[in-house]
């Protein structure tokens, strides 16, 4: 086994063999999840707390299910409604939770770097479930697993990431992961939704979608993050859909066997045509959700192994 | 006749002449009486052997934030004064961005009284240019000048209403007051906590193009052409702003510019994993910008190096990067950080002290900042080579938010003299 980290804060610190380790283990959990009895004991006796400072349904459910299938005691905390509103700082919240001896802390926070900060103050394994515009590592891992299973490999593929790159932590984590695994990445979107310095990332940038999709193996669509925009990035949703929405005409430029991905939740008719999203021959969006549970099981399993291997602190 | 003190065996750093040579310096009472490099030293009541270390005019630091009134737990005049003395800063030019802002003669008098009662070094306050630093109505510039304000600034608040700024500049010109502004296009820089580029994008931080600084400076230069006011840009930190500054100087406008020690010695990558002690305003720039700014200090295009001393307590820094407060303490690290540029061969010592002592004093009309007979005996003796590891808990400042914590630095202050009196002696 190659995986030596005590937290999963992002894709950036992971080496390619570590990514492969997670994906290999996740493959096993996909099989487990398809059985009648979907249960293992890898996390038995451990406590997992899901702290979501930002709304989430699918990611939180996926982490919760992953923990429960591996036998952890799982608690969900909706932080938006809690003491943060009463003025408690992130650090204080972390210290309070830490005193309850969790083993795994799954955190989503609206600000970049907040999960890093929190991980420095607790002595359990922290999983980043998305921090601001920074990273969303389990999303990139589940996308990688989906691609690997659909395409039979995770290298030398032409992959297009389309849409709101600037506000997307999913795009950043995917860029890093797919880059580390040596794929060719194209970014497609209006220039206002490209992050600054993007040409230094070793990617090709297109603002014409048809050009960008030419002969790609994978089309990753991103959600237009209206809640992170303070106005004026695009003139209107209908113009956006016309130029950057994925429809059959644009998809025809990709390879005939190209797969279509979306991290969800989808804005049908804004970034993706409903029929394509539902086309079982092209869309792997449902598989992504399935892989999500398996990848999170694998990540928590590996972190728990490292946690158990660590010398125990003696309580006075 | 008052008491004389002779500094012998010194390496005299004279920023006015641009020389760095062994010699002696004699002070009488509160002023410098004589100095020499080749001729024999005269007799004196007391003799201090500098041991071959550097003797330079004390640092004149434009833009020190002392958090009185309002946030004395972050920094008081007492703690700032001790920090300044230990850092070789003999004159602090204090900022008016306190709570409340220093925008009336009454608050200015309060500050001046506090400062002089508490501190071992000279304190010359600046006052706000507009009431409450809100950019709507100019302050009582005349009264504030009479009360001792050396310059007028809204600090990092940009006056967005150009008409208000134009009138304030025009009024200030009539009184000969110096205006210090923060060149920035506030629409572009709103919400930003990093400089745009690959690093900011990787970290997912909201960022501002370096162009925002040039746009702000271009606007201010246009207003100077209209009004003829005396103007100083607090921090020029990007390569793109430099040609505009150069042109404005060549066209004879009364303009000078400063930069902060952090922008001279650190770059955006130092933020690394969201280290909030490296969050300053404007944000740290690219390495290319840093190099360009060093070159501008060398050529004299940028006149002043300042500490931009901004104390912040733990609570305001121990937050996610975007939420964390900006600013760093620097009174005590200004000299050793500046000496990094000396040790790297970028700038020589007379050039550094031209930017840290001579130019700021000249710009503000102060007599200090020089090694010359008749100038105030505001002096510092330092060992430029002494290595040490910075420990933030050793700082005299109440706030310990220095980006240099744990870093290896070279250069220690041995003695600091203010008006002929020793205010700091290294242990």
Short mmCIF file of C-alpha atoms in Angstrom, two decimals, chain B residues 109 305 367:
data_model
loop_
_atom_site.label_atom_id
_atom_site.label_comp_id
_atom_site.label_asym_id
_atom_site.label_seq_id
_atom_site.Cartn_x
_atom_site.Cartn_y
_atom_site.Cartn_z
CA UNK B 109 -3.48 66.44 20.12
CA UNK B 305 11.19 52.09 2.01
CA UNK B 367 15.99 67.77 9.83
#
